[in-house]
Amino acid sequence: MKTLMFPGQGSQYKGMGKELFDRYPSETARASAILGYDIKKLCLEDPEKKLNNTEFTQPALYVVNSLGYREFLKNDSAPDFLIGHSLGEYNALQASGVFDFETGLKLVKKRGKLMAAAKNGGMAVVLGCDIETIKKILHKGYHEKTDIANYNTPSQTVLSGPVDGISEVLKDFENEGIKVVPLNVSAAFHSRYMDNASQLFRSFLDQFEFFPMQIPVISNKNATRYDEKDAKRTLSDQISHSVLWTDTILYLLNKGVTHFEEIGGQFLTKMVTEVKTVYDKNIIKQNWIQKKRRLFLLPFAGGNRYSYQFLQPYLEDFEWVPLELPGRGKRHKESLLDSFYDAMGDIYRQISTEIDTEHDVIYGHSLGAILGHWVTYRLEKAGKNPARLIVSGVPRPTIIDTDALKVLHQLPQKEFAERLIAMGGMPQTFIDNHTFFEYAEPILRADFKLLDSVSNYNGSRIKTPITAIMGTKETYAHKIEEWRNYSHGDIEFHHLEGGHFFINDHPETLSKLISKSL
């Protein structure tokens, strides 16, 4: 079985397509008309030094790849599968008959323009380092603003994020003796920072008609065959999601593909050789089979990324993804939020580009549980359902005792502290530590104020299965089954001995409930 591959951005060079333009004058002329400039002159002469500019690179590669495919078909039969690296996926889809040459070029022209408009981002390639080590270094250095853009090979990974974040990442990897090379780009491609470009491109896609695939195409985003019903969403999501190239090659190897051929070069072929070598030695398996589920942990009032650390020893089967809101922890320099909807939007942005649909899990206690419900609702609307939502400390995704909350975040300091102690979330020793309390008080007041802002909202139902857990001594422990009113999916209930912060007393049991529910 044979797979044909199309390279993407990074494989361009002055002189590419030299043997093709004169052989296909009609296609070359149509391309120049659509683009508004001489595509042959750009690729062969590049007089204005634009070939490495994303807005021009992407259409140029698409045209050269497309002409290269026409040349390929003169001497070879159609392949069994088609794949393309990032931009190259458009050539794979065109070769499969999803759209014609002109439509594909219009799409790529728009894509290149949108991606070129993104600014203040950077990328870097990590060489000679496995993915688990990379993730550990990112976690250890609290590089939560950095995304993994490309899983190219077991020893070549591309990182993406804001310029300042990438600069810090470079230092950490260099300190570990790991080779990392910054890339000459102006934006954080294939990361959450391309969400706006992805959304704009999705709207643009709606004006075009897609046709059934004649040859299976394996997507960068999912490393599985394109779902034709969802092709436009997959293509727009590709802009802001990781390129799962290693998994794509592993998927095809497991399908029995023995021959990989590349249009126009050896850029992808070298990657495939490395993946095949490791595959043949049975060292790695597909990430979509082997990788751990991620557990996204949403903060309770006053909490930060460390709030759930007591659970970590009991949940080693999960990859740990603790989140925090602005104004605390690693985000202490950011302004606090006192609107629930701003907080929900912040958490949603952190999760939406990372979550593996129907694979990863969301857990939140108290405020985190309410945020979890609303974030899950938004994820479902975007087609990104988590595998399960686990909630504790509240009987529904709104606050019952509204008046008490209003009083709470407005109370004088002494009464405010007393109420916190009574709730069980703040030991007396913390209150007595004036330095700590001066730091924590504004955070807690902001969190209780944002809780109040959602107190009268009627919650919408979600489809994601729910596990709900409450302490036996909580005021509304008996109302736990109200969660049924907010879910169309499977739901289960549990009570553990204790008050509102019962979770601190039952880390092992709570962890077992989380694992068992899956």
Short mmCIF file of C-alpha atoms in Angstrom, two decimals:
data_model
loop_
_atom_site.label_atom_id
_atom_site.label_comp_id
_atom_site.label_asym_id
_atom_site.label_seq_id
_atom_site.Cartn_x
_atom_site.Cartn_y
_atom_site.Cartn_z
CA MET A 1 0.00 0.00 0.00
CA LYS A 2 1.20 3.48 -0.85
CA THR A 3 0.76 6.93 0.72
CA LEU A 4 1.51 10.18 -1.09
CA MET A 5 2.72 13.14 1.00
CA PHE A 6 2.63 16.90 0.40
CA PRO A 7 5.07 19.18 2.26
CA GLY A 8 4.07 22.39 4.03
CA GLN A 9 5.54 25.68 5.10
CA GLY A 10 9.27 25.48 5.75
CA SER A 11 9.99 23.45 2.61
CA GLN A 12 9.86 26.45 0.25
CA TYR A 13 12.97 27.63 -1.61
CA LYS A 14 13.83 30.00 -4.43
CA GLY A 15 13.66 28.05 -7.68
CA MET A 16 10.95 25.59 -6.64
CA GLY A 17 8.67 24.52 -9.48
CA LYS A 18 11.30 25.30 -12.12
CA GLU A 19 10.44 22.19 -14.15
CA LEU A 20 6.68 22.58 -13.76
CA PHE A 21 5.43 26.05 -14.64
CA ASP A 22 6.13 25.82 -18.38
CA ARG A 23 4.62 22.32 -18.53
CA TYR A 24 1.36 23.59 -17.07
CA PRO A 25 0.89 27.11 -18.48
CA SER A 26 -2.90 27.11 -18.09
CA GLU A 27 -2.81 26.28 -14.36
CA THR A 28 0.05 28.73 -13.84
CA ALA A 29 -1.91 31.53 -15.52
CA ARG A 30 -5.07 30.76 -13.52
CA ALA A 31 -3.08 30.77 -10.29
CA SER A 32 -1.52 34.16 -11.08
CA ALA A 33 -4.98 35.57 -11.87
CA ILE A 34 -6.44 34.37 -8.56
CA LEU A 35 -3.46 35.59 -6.53
CA GLY A 36 -3.00 38.93 -8.30
CA TYR A 37 0.71 38.43 -8.92
CA ASP A 38 3.02 36.31 -11.11
CA ILE A 39 3.36 33.02 -9.25
CA LYS A 40 6.16 31.79 -11.53
CA LYS A 41 8.21 34.92 -10.95
CA LEU A 42 7.69 34.70 -7.18
CA CYS A 43 8.89 31.10 -7.00
CA LEU A 44 11.79 31.34 -9.44
CA GLU A 45 13.09 34.87 -8.90
CA ASP A 46 11.49 36.21 -5.70
CA PRO A 47 12.49 39.79 -6.66
CA GLU A 48 10.73 41.40 -3.69
CA LYS A 49 11.91 38.81 -1.14
CA LYS A 50 8.35 37.70 -0.36
CA LEU A 51 8.65 33.94 -0.76
CA ASN A 52 9.31 33.41 2.96
CA ASN A 53 6.40 35.64 3.95
CA THR A 54 3.53 33.41 5.12
CA GLU A 55 0.98 35.24 2.98
CA PHE A 56 2.98 34.32 -0.14
CA THR A 57 4.64 31.10 1.00
CA GLN A 58 1.42 29.16 1.40
CA PRO A 59 -0.10 29.86 -2.05
CA ALA A 60 3.30 29.26 -3.68
CA LEU A 61 3.70 25.85 -2.05
CA TYR A 62 0.12 24.89 -2.83
CA VAL A 63 0.58 25.67 -6.54
CA VAL A 64 3.93 23.87 -6.81
CA ASN A 65 2.58 20.86 -4.89
CA SER A 66 -0.48 20.72 -7.11
CA LEU A 67 1.53 20.85 -10.31
CA GLY A 68 3.86 18.24 -8.86
CA TYR A 69 0.90 15.93 -8.28
CA ARG A 70 -0.19 16.29 -11.90
CA GLU A 71 3.33 15.29 -12.93
CA PHE A 72 3.27 12.35 -10.52
CA LEU A 73 0.09 10.94 -12.07
CA LYS A 74 1.73 10.76 -15.50
CA ASN A 75 3.87 7.84 -14.39
CA ASP A 76 2.26 6.48 -11.23
CA SER A 77 -1.10 5.15 -10.15
CA ALA A 78 -3.20 6.93 -7.56
CA PRO A 79 -2.09 6.23 -3.96
CA ASP A 80 -4.10 4.40 -1.31
CA PHE A 81 -3.86 7.32 1.14
CA LEU A 82 -3.05 11.03 1.00
CA ILE A 83 -1.46 13.20 3.70
CA GLY A 84 -0.02 16.69 3.91
CA HIS A 85 1.95 18.50 6.57
CA SER A 86 -0.03 21.58 7.67
CA LEU A 87 -0.43 23.60 4.43
CA GLY A 88 0.21 20.38 2.48
CA GLU A 89 -3.10 18.99 3.73
CA TYR A 90 -4.87 21.28 1.25
CA ASN A 91 -3.05 19.56 -1.59
CA ALA A 92 -4.04 16.19 -0.15
CA LEU A 93 -7.69 17.24 -0.08
CA GLN A 94 -7.50 18.64 -3.63
CA ALA A 95 -5.87 15.42 -4.87
CA SER A 96 -8.72 13.50 -3.22
CA GLY A 97 -11.33 15.53 -5.09
CA VAL A 98 -12.74 17.44 -2.12
CA PHE A 99 -12.28 20.70 -4.07
CA ASP A 100 -10.67 21.73 -7.36
CA PHE A 101 -7.37 23.50 -7.97
CA GLU A 102 -8.86 27.00 -8.06
CA THR A 103 -10.96 26.53 -4.90
CA GLY A 104 -8.01 25.15 -3.00
CA LEU A 105 -5.88 28.12 -4.03
CA LYS A 106 -8.56 30.58 -2.87
CA LEU A 107 -8.68 28.79 0.48
CA VAL A 108 -4.91 28.81 0.86
CA LYS A 109 -4.69 32.46 -0.16
CA LYS A 110 -7.13 33.38 2.62
CA ARG A 111 -5.44 31.06 5.12
CA GLY A 112 -2.03 32.54 4.43
CA LYS A 113 -3.35 36.07 4.80
CA LEU A 114 -5.08 35.32 8.11
CA MET A 115 -2.07 33.53 9.55
CA ALA A 116 0.31 36.26 8.39
CA ALA A 117 -1.85 38.84 10.18
CA ALA A 118 -1.25 37.16 13.54
CA LYS A 119 1.59 38.85 15.44
CA ASN A 120 3.69 38.74 18.61
CA GLY A 121 4.20 35.00 18.53
CA GLY A 122 7.16 32.71 18.16
CA MET A 123 8.06 29.08 17.55
CA ALA A 124 11.02 26.85 18.30
CA VAL A 125 11.97 23.32 17.34
CA VAL A 126 13.30 20.95 20.01
CA LEU A 127 15.73 18.36 18.66
CA GLY A 128 16.89 15.04 20.04
CA CYS A 129 14.42 14.98 22.91
CA ASP A 130 11.39 12.74 23.53
CA ILE A 131 7.96 14.23 24.08
CA GLU A 132 7.60 13.15 27.71
CA THR A 133 10.81 14.97 28.65
CA ILE A 134 9.61 18.06 26.80
CA LYS A 135 6.31 18.05 28.68
CA LYS A 136 8.10 17.63 32.01
CA ILE A 137 10.35 20.62 31.32
CA LEU A 138 7.36 22.75 30.26
CA HIS A 139 5.48 21.71 33.39
CA LYS A 140 8.47 22.22 35.67
CA GLY A 141 9.07 25.72 34.27
CA TYR A 142 5.36 26.68 34.44
CA HIS A 143 5.34 27.42 30.73
CA GLU A 144 1.56 27.28 30.57
CA LYS A 145 1.49 29.79 27.71
CA THR A 146 3.49 27.47 25.44
CA ASP A 147 1.74 24.93 23.21
CA ILE A 148 3.10 21.98 21.29
CA ALA A 149 2.55 22.88 17.63
CA ASN A 150 4.06 19.92 15.76
CA TYR A 151 4.70 16.34 16.83
CA ASN A 152 6.97 15.79 13.82
CA THR A 153 9.01 12.77 14.92
CA PRO A 154 9.92 11.08 18.22
CA SER A 155 12.94 13.41 18.40
CA GLN A 156 11.66 16.58 16.69
CA THR A 157 8.95 18.68 18.30
CA VAL A 158 7.90 22.25 17.55
CA LEU A 159 6.75 24.60 20.32
CA SER A 160 4.56 27.66 19.83
CA GLY A 161 3.55 30.63 21.99
CA PRO A 162 4.01 34.35 22.77
CA VAL A 163 7.46 35.79 22.02
CA ASP A 164 8.36 36.32 25.68
CA GLY A 165 7.20 32.81 26.59
CA ILE A 166 9.26 31.19 23.84
CA SER A 167 12.32 33.14 25.00
CA GLU A 168 11.94 31.69 28.50
CA VAL A 169 11.40 28.20 27.08
CA LEU A 170 14.60 28.46 25.07
CA LYS A 171 16.57 29.24 28.23
CA ASP A 172 15.12 26.30 30.16
CA PHE A 173 15.85 23.77 27.41
CA GLU A 174 19.35 25.12 26.87
CA ASN A 175 19.98 24.86 30.63
CA GLU A 176 19.04 21.18 30.37
CA GLY A 177 21.55 20.71 27.55
CA ILE A 178 18.79 20.11 24.99
CA LYS A 179 19.15 21.57 21.51
CA VAL A 180 16.38 24.01 20.68
CA VAL A 181 16.30 26.29 17.63
CA PRO A 182 14.05 29.38 17.32
CA LEU A 183 12.15 29.59 14.04
CA ASN A 184 11.91 32.70 11.89
CA VAL A 185 8.17 33.27 12.21
CA SER A 186 6.06 36.20 13.42
CA ALA A 187 3.20 34.26 15.01
CA ALA A 188 2.45 31.21 17.16
CA PHE A 189 1.13 28.88 14.45
CA HIS A 190 -0.80 25.73 15.39
CA SER A 191 -1.55 26.96 18.91
CA ARG A 192 -4.42 28.47 20.89
CA TYR A 193 -3.18 31.91 19.79
CA MET A 194 -4.49 31.20 16.30
CA ASP A 195 -8.08 30.78 17.51
CA ASN A 196 -9.18 34.06 15.98
CA ALA A 197 -7.70 33.16 12.60
CA SER A 198 -9.36 29.74 12.85
CA GLN A 199 -12.78 31.27 13.53
CA LEU A 200 -12.46 33.78 10.69
CA PHE A 201 -11.35 31.03 8.33
CA ARG A 202 -14.30 28.86 9.35
CA SER A 203 -16.69 31.59 8.24
CA PHE A 204 -14.81 31.91 4.95
CA LEU A 205 -15.07 28.15 4.32
CA ASP A 206 -18.86 28.27 4.50
CA GLN A 207 -19.12 29.85 1.04
CA PHE A 208 -17.49 26.83 -0.64
CA GLU A 209 -18.88 23.41 -1.49
CA PHE A 210 -16.87 20.32 -0.58
CA PHE A 211 -17.24 17.05 -2.47
CA PRO A 212 -16.83 13.39 -1.42
CA MET A 213 -13.28 12.08 -1.08
CA GLN A 214 -12.04 9.76 -3.79
CA ILE A 215 -8.95 8.76 -1.80
CA PRO A 216 -8.79 8.71 2.04
CA VAL A 217 -7.03 11.71 3.60
CA ILE A 218 -5.57 11.47 7.12
CA SER A 219 -5.97 14.71 9.07
CA ASN A 220 -3.22 16.58 10.91
CA LYS A 221 -5.59 17.37 13.73
CA ASN A 222 -6.81 13.86 14.59
CA ALA A 223 -4.29 11.51 12.89
CA THR A 224 -7.26 9.53 11.56
CA ARG A 225 -9.31 9.59 8.35
CA TYR A 226 -11.21 12.76 7.63
CA ASP A 227 -14.87 12.67 8.61
CA GLU A 228 -16.41 14.09 5.43
CA LYS A 229 -19.40 15.51 7.33
CA ASP A 230 -17.02 17.55 9.49
CA ALA A 231 -14.33 18.34 6.93
CA LYS A 232 -14.70 22.14 7.07
CA ARG A 233 -14.48 22.23 10.86
CA THR A 234 -11.47 19.93 10.83
CA LEU A 235 -9.74 22.11 8.24
CA SER A 236 -10.39 25.34 10.15
CA ASP A 237 -9.42 23.76 13.49
CA GLN A 238 -6.12 22.66 11.94
CA ILE A 239 -4.88 26.28 12.12
CA SER A 240 -5.03 26.34 15.93
CA HIS A 241 -4.33 22.66 16.70
CA SER A 242 -1.19 20.57 16.84
CA VAL A 243 0.07 18.78 13.73
CA LEU A 244 0.06 15.12 14.80
CA TRP A 245 2.54 13.98 12.16
CA THR A 246 4.11 11.12 14.12
CA ASP A 247 0.69 9.70 14.94
CA THR A 248 -0.37 10.09 11.31
CA ILE A 249 2.55 7.97 10.10
CA LEU A 250 1.95 5.40 12.84
CA TYR A 251 -1.73 5.21 11.87
CA LEU A 252 -0.77 4.46 8.27
CA LEU A 253 1.88 1.91 9.25
CA ASN A 254 -0.75 0.10 11.28
CA LYS A 255 -3.01 0.17 8.22
CA GLY A 256 -0.36 -1.74 6.29
CA VAL A 257 1.22 1.11 4.31
CA THR A 258 4.70 0.09 3.18
CA HIS A 259 5.61 2.87 0.77
CA PHE A 260 5.61 6.63 1.38
CA GLU A 261 6.33 9.00 -1.49
CA GLU A 262 6.75 12.76 -1.23
CA ILE A 263 5.88 15.37 -3.82
CA GLY A 264 8.72 17.79 -4.46
CA GLY A 265 11.44 16.81 -2.02
CA GLN A 266 12.70 14.82 0.96
CA PHE A 267 11.53 17.04 3.83
CA LEU A 268 8.77 14.68 5.00
CA THR A 269 10.49 11.51 3.83
CA LYS A 270 13.25 11.98 6.41
CA MET A 271 10.64 12.32 9.14
CA VAL A 272 8.90 9.14 8.00
CA THR A 273 12.20 7.26 8.00
CA GLU A 274 12.76 8.13 11.67
CA VAL A 275 9.21 7.21 12.68
CA LYS A 276 9.42 3.90 10.78
CA THR A 277 12.77 3.07 12.41
CA VAL A 278 11.33 3.54 15.87
CA TYR A 279 8.12 1.76 14.90
CA ASP A 280 10.05 -1.24 13.55
CA LYS A 281 11.91 -1.49 16.85
CA ASN A 282 8.52 -1.49 18.61
CA ILE A 283 9.65 1.36 20.87
CA ILE A 284 6.57 3.54 20.41
CA LYS A 285 2.90 3.06 19.69
CA GLN A 286 0.32 5.55 18.53
CA ASN A 287 -0.29 8.32 20.99
CA TRP A 288 -4.02 8.06 20.39
CA ILE A 289 -3.85 4.54 21.84
CA GLN A 290 -1.10 4.94 24.41
CA LYS A 291 -1.29 8.48 25.76
CA LYS A 292 -2.68 9.21 29.19
CA ARG A 293 -5.99 10.92 29.65
CA ARG A 294 -5.60 14.48 30.79
CA LEU A 295 -7.35 15.64 33.93
CA PHE A 296 -8.15 19.35 33.76
CA LEU A 297 -8.47 20.71 37.32
CA LEU A 298 -10.53 23.87 37.77
CA PRO A 299 -9.82 26.06 40.85
CA PHE A 300 -12.17 26.60 43.78
CA ALA A 301 -12.53 30.07 45.36
CA GLY A 302 -9.09 31.38 46.30
CA GLY A 303 -7.41 28.42 44.64
CA ASN A 304 -4.55 28.19 42.18
CA ARG A 305 -2.66 25.52 40.25
CA TYR A 306 -1.52 23.87 43.50
CA SER A 307 -4.98 23.48 45.03
CA TYR A 308 -5.40 19.81 44.13
CA GLN A 309 -1.85 18.57 44.63
CA PHE A 310 -2.96 16.30 47.45
CA LEU A 311 -4.72 14.15 44.82
CA GLN A 312 -1.78 13.76 42.47
CA PRO A 313 -0.14 10.70 44.09
CA TYR A 314 -3.39 8.77 43.63
CA LEU A 315 -4.07 9.79 40.03
CA GLU A 316 -0.90 8.74 38.24
CA ASP A 317 -2.90 7.29 35.35
CA PHE A 318 -3.81 10.83 34.30
CA GLU A 319 -1.73 13.61 32.84
CA TRP A 320 -2.10 16.48 35.32
CA VAL A 321 -3.39 19.83 33.92
CA PRO A 322 -4.06 22.25 36.82
CA LEU A 323 -5.54 25.61 35.80
CA GLU A 324 -5.76 28.94 37.59
CA LEU A 325 -7.51 32.26 37.11
CA PRO A 326 -5.71 35.62 36.80
CA GLY A 327 -4.38 37.32 39.93
CA ARG A 328 -2.83 34.32 41.70
CA GLY A 329 -0.01 31.80 41.41
CA LYS A 330 1.91 32.13 38.15
CA ARG A 331 -0.64 34.70 37.01
CA HIS A 332 -0.35 36.98 40.04
CA LYS A 333 0.57 40.00 37.89
CA GLU A 334 -2.72 39.80 35.98
CA SER A 335 -5.85 41.60 37.13
CA LEU A 336 -8.40 39.70 39.19
CA LEU A 337 -11.75 38.85 37.61
CA ASP A 338 -15.01 39.39 39.51
CA SER A 339 -17.39 38.42 36.69
CA PHE A 340 -18.28 34.74 36.38
CA TYR A 341 -18.55 34.97 32.60
CA ASP A 342 -15.10 36.50 32.29
CA ALA A 343 -13.73 33.71 34.49
CA MET A 344 -15.53 31.06 32.46
CA GLY A 345 -14.16 32.55 29.23
CA ASP A 346 -10.65 32.50 30.66
CA ILE A 347 -10.87 28.82 31.65
CA TYR A 348 -12.53 27.93 28.33
CA ARG A 349 -9.67 29.49 26.40
CA GLN A 350 -7.17 27.44 28.40
CA ILE A 351 -9.00 24.16 27.78
CA SER A 352 -10.59 24.46 24.34
CA THR A 353 -7.46 24.12 22.21
CA GLU A 354 -6.02 21.34 24.37
CA ILE A 355 -8.85 18.96 25.17
CA ASP A 356 -8.96 15.62 23.40
CA THR A 357 -12.62 15.09 22.58
CA GLU A 358 -14.29 12.27 24.52
CA HIS A 359 -10.92 11.32 26.02
CA ASP A 360 -9.97 13.97 28.60
CA VAL A 361 -11.71 14.73 31.89
CA ILE A 362 -12.68 17.93 33.74
CA TYR A 363 -12.84 18.13 37.54
CA GLY A 364 -13.73 21.07 39.73
CA HIS A 365 -14.68 21.63 43.36
CA SER A 366 -17.14 24.35 44.46
CA LEU A 367 -16.48 27.34 42.18
CA GLY A 368 -14.46 24.97 40.00
CA ALA A 369 -17.48 22.68 39.64
CA ILE A 370 -19.71 25.53 38.47
CA LEU A 371 -17.04 26.74 36.06
CA GLY A 372 -16.66 23.15 34.89
CA HIS A 373 -20.33 22.85 33.96
CA TRP A 374 -20.41 26.05 31.95
CA VAL A 375 -17.09 25.36 30.25
CA THR A 376 -18.35 21.88 29.32
CA TYR A 377 -21.51 23.45 27.89
CA ARG A 378 -19.39 25.71 25.68
CA LEU A 379 -17.09 22.85 24.69
CA GLU A 380 -20.10 20.81 23.58
CA LYS A 381 -21.34 23.72 21.46
CA ALA A 382 -17.93 23.69 19.76
CA GLY A 383 -18.01 19.90 19.28
CA LYS A 384 -15.30 19.25 21.89
CA ASN A 385 -17.08 17.12 24.47
CA PRO A 386 -14.91 15.93 27.37
CA ALA A 387 -15.19 12.27 28.40
CA ARG A 388 -16.68 13.19 31.77
CA LEU A 389 -17.32 16.14 34.10
CA ILE A 390 -16.60 15.48 37.77
CA VAL A 391 -18.01 18.00 40.25
CA SER A 392 -17.88 18.28 44.02
CA GLY A 393 -19.09 20.65 46.71
CA VAL A 394 -22.19 22.01 44.96
CA PRO A 395 -25.57 20.43 44.08
CA ARG A 396 -26.03 22.35 40.82
CA PRO A 397 -24.15 24.80 38.53
CA THR A 398 -25.54 27.88 40.26
CA ILE A 399 -25.36 29.20 43.81
CA ILE A 400 -28.31 28.56 46.11
CA ASP A 401 -27.66 30.88 49.06
CA THR A 402 -27.48 34.15 47.11
CA ASP A 403 -28.03 36.49 50.05
CA ALA A 404 -25.26 34.88 52.08
CA LEU A 405 -22.85 35.28 49.19
CA LYS A 406 -23.72 38.93 48.73
CA VAL A 407 -23.04 39.51 52.37
CA LEU A 408 -19.85 37.45 52.30
CA HIS A 409 -17.78 39.37 49.77
CA GLN A 410 -18.89 42.68 51.33
CA LEU A 411 -18.20 41.83 54.98
CA PRO A 412 -15.57 43.68 57.06
CA GLN A 413 -12.28 41.82 57.33
CA LYS A 414 -12.86 40.26 60.77
CA GLU A 415 -16.31 38.90 59.91
CA PHE A 416 -15.11 37.85 56.48
CA ALA A 417 -12.33 35.78 58.08
CA GLU A 418 -14.73 34.20 60.56
CA ARG A 419 -17.06 33.11 57.78
CA LEU A 420 -14.16 31.56 55.87
CA ILE A 421 -13.14 29.55 58.93
CA ALA A 422 -16.73 28.41 59.46
CA MET A 423 -16.88 27.18 55.85
CA GLY A 424 -13.83 25.01 56.48
CA GLY A 425 -11.76 26.39 53.65
CA MET A 426 -9.36 28.55 55.66
CA PRO A 427 -7.65 27.32 58.86
CA GLN A 428 -7.24 29.77 61.76
CA THR A 429 -3.44 29.64 61.32
CA PHE A 430 -3.80 31.09 57.81
CA ILE A 431 -5.98 33.92 59.09
CA ASP A 432 -3.44 34.71 61.81
CA ASN A 433 -0.68 34.94 59.22
CA HIS A 434 -1.27 38.57 58.22
CA THR A 435 1.06 38.45 55.21
CA PHE A 436 -0.77 35.46 53.78
CA PHE A 437 -4.22 36.83 54.49
CA GLU A 438 -3.43 40.21 52.94
CA TYR A 439 -2.49 38.33 49.78
CA ALA A 440 -5.46 35.94 49.83
CA GLU A 441 -8.26 38.32 50.90
CA PRO A 442 -8.69 40.26 47.62
CA ILE A 443 -8.56 37.01 45.64
CA LEU A 444 -11.28 35.42 47.79
CA ARG A 445 -13.50 38.51 47.68
CA ALA A 446 -13.23 38.62 43.89
CA ASP A 447 -14.06 34.90 43.62
CA PHE A 448 -17.12 35.18 45.86
CA LYS A 449 -18.28 38.21 43.90
CA LEU A 450 -18.02 36.33 40.62
CA LEU A 451 -19.91 33.41 42.16
CA ASP A 452 -22.69 35.81 43.04
CA SER A 453 -22.82 36.99 39.43
CA VAL A 454 -24.02 33.54 38.31
CA SER A 455 -26.39 32.88 41.22
CA ASN A 456 -29.64 33.60 39.39
CA TYR A 457 -28.80 32.08 36.03
CA ASN A 458 -30.80 29.10 34.79
CA GLY A 459 -28.33 26.39 33.84
CA SER A 460 -28.49 24.63 30.48
CA ARG A 461 -28.34 20.87 30.13
CA ILE A 462 -25.21 19.15 28.89
CA LYS A 463 -24.73 15.72 27.32
CA THR A 464 -21.41 14.92 28.99
CA PRO A 465 -21.68 12.28 31.77
CA ILE A 466 -21.39 13.72 35.30
CA THR A 467 -20.02 12.35 38.57
CA ALA A 468 -21.28 14.50 41.48
CA ILE A 469 -19.76 14.27 44.97
CA MET A 470 -20.65 16.14 48.17
CA GLY A 471 -19.72 16.10 51.84
CA THR A 472 -22.29 14.61 54.21
CA LYS A 473 -22.20 17.71 56.46
CA GLU A 474 -22.60 20.27 53.69
CA THR A 475 -25.75 22.41 54.04
CA TYR A 476 -27.18 21.25 50.73
CA ALA A 477 -25.81 17.72 50.66
CA HIS A 478 -29.36 16.37 50.33
CA LYS A 479 -29.87 18.34 47.12
CA ILE A 480 -27.05 16.63 45.21
CA GLU A 481 -29.48 15.01 42.76
CA GLU A 482 -30.40 18.45 41.42
CA TRP A 483 -27.54 17.81 39.00
CA ARG A 484 -30.03 15.63 37.09
CA ASN A 485 -31.73 18.83 35.96
CA TYR A 486 -28.57 19.94 34.18
CA SER A 487 -27.53 16.84 32.26
CA HIS A 488 -28.99 14.63 29.53
CA GLY A 489 -26.15 12.17 30.03
CA ASP A 490 -25.24 9.44 32.47
CA ILE A 491 -24.92 10.72 36.04
CA GLU A 492 -23.85 9.21 39.36
CA PHE A 493 -23.84 10.54 42.93
CA HIS A 494 -21.58 9.99 45.94
CA HIS A 495 -21.32 11.36 49.49
CA LEU A 496 -18.12 11.43 51.53
CA GLU A 497 -17.93 12.23 55.25
CA GLY A 498 -17.26 15.88 56.05
CA GLY A 499 -18.14 19.49 55.34
CA HIS A 500 -17.56 21.65 52.29
CA PHE A 501 -13.84 20.84 52.09
CA PHE A 502 -14.29 17.09 52.63
CA ILE A 503 -11.95 16.60 49.68
CA ASN A 504 -8.95 17.32 51.92
CA ASP A 505 -9.87 14.41 54.19
CA HIS A 506 -10.48 11.78 51.50
CA PRO A 507 -7.84 12.15 48.78
CA GLU A 508 -7.51 8.44 48.08
CA THR A 509 -11.26 7.73 48.06
CA LEU A 510 -11.95 10.81 45.92
CA SER A 511 -9.25 9.75 43.46
CA LYS A 512 -10.74 6.26 43.23
CA LEU A 513 -14.16 7.73 42.45
CA ILE A 514 -12.62 9.83 39.69
CA SER A 515 -10.82 6.85 38.17
CA LYS A 516 -13.72 4.44 38.67
CA SER A 517 -16.22 6.73 36.96
CA LEU A 518 -14.23 6.32 33.74
#
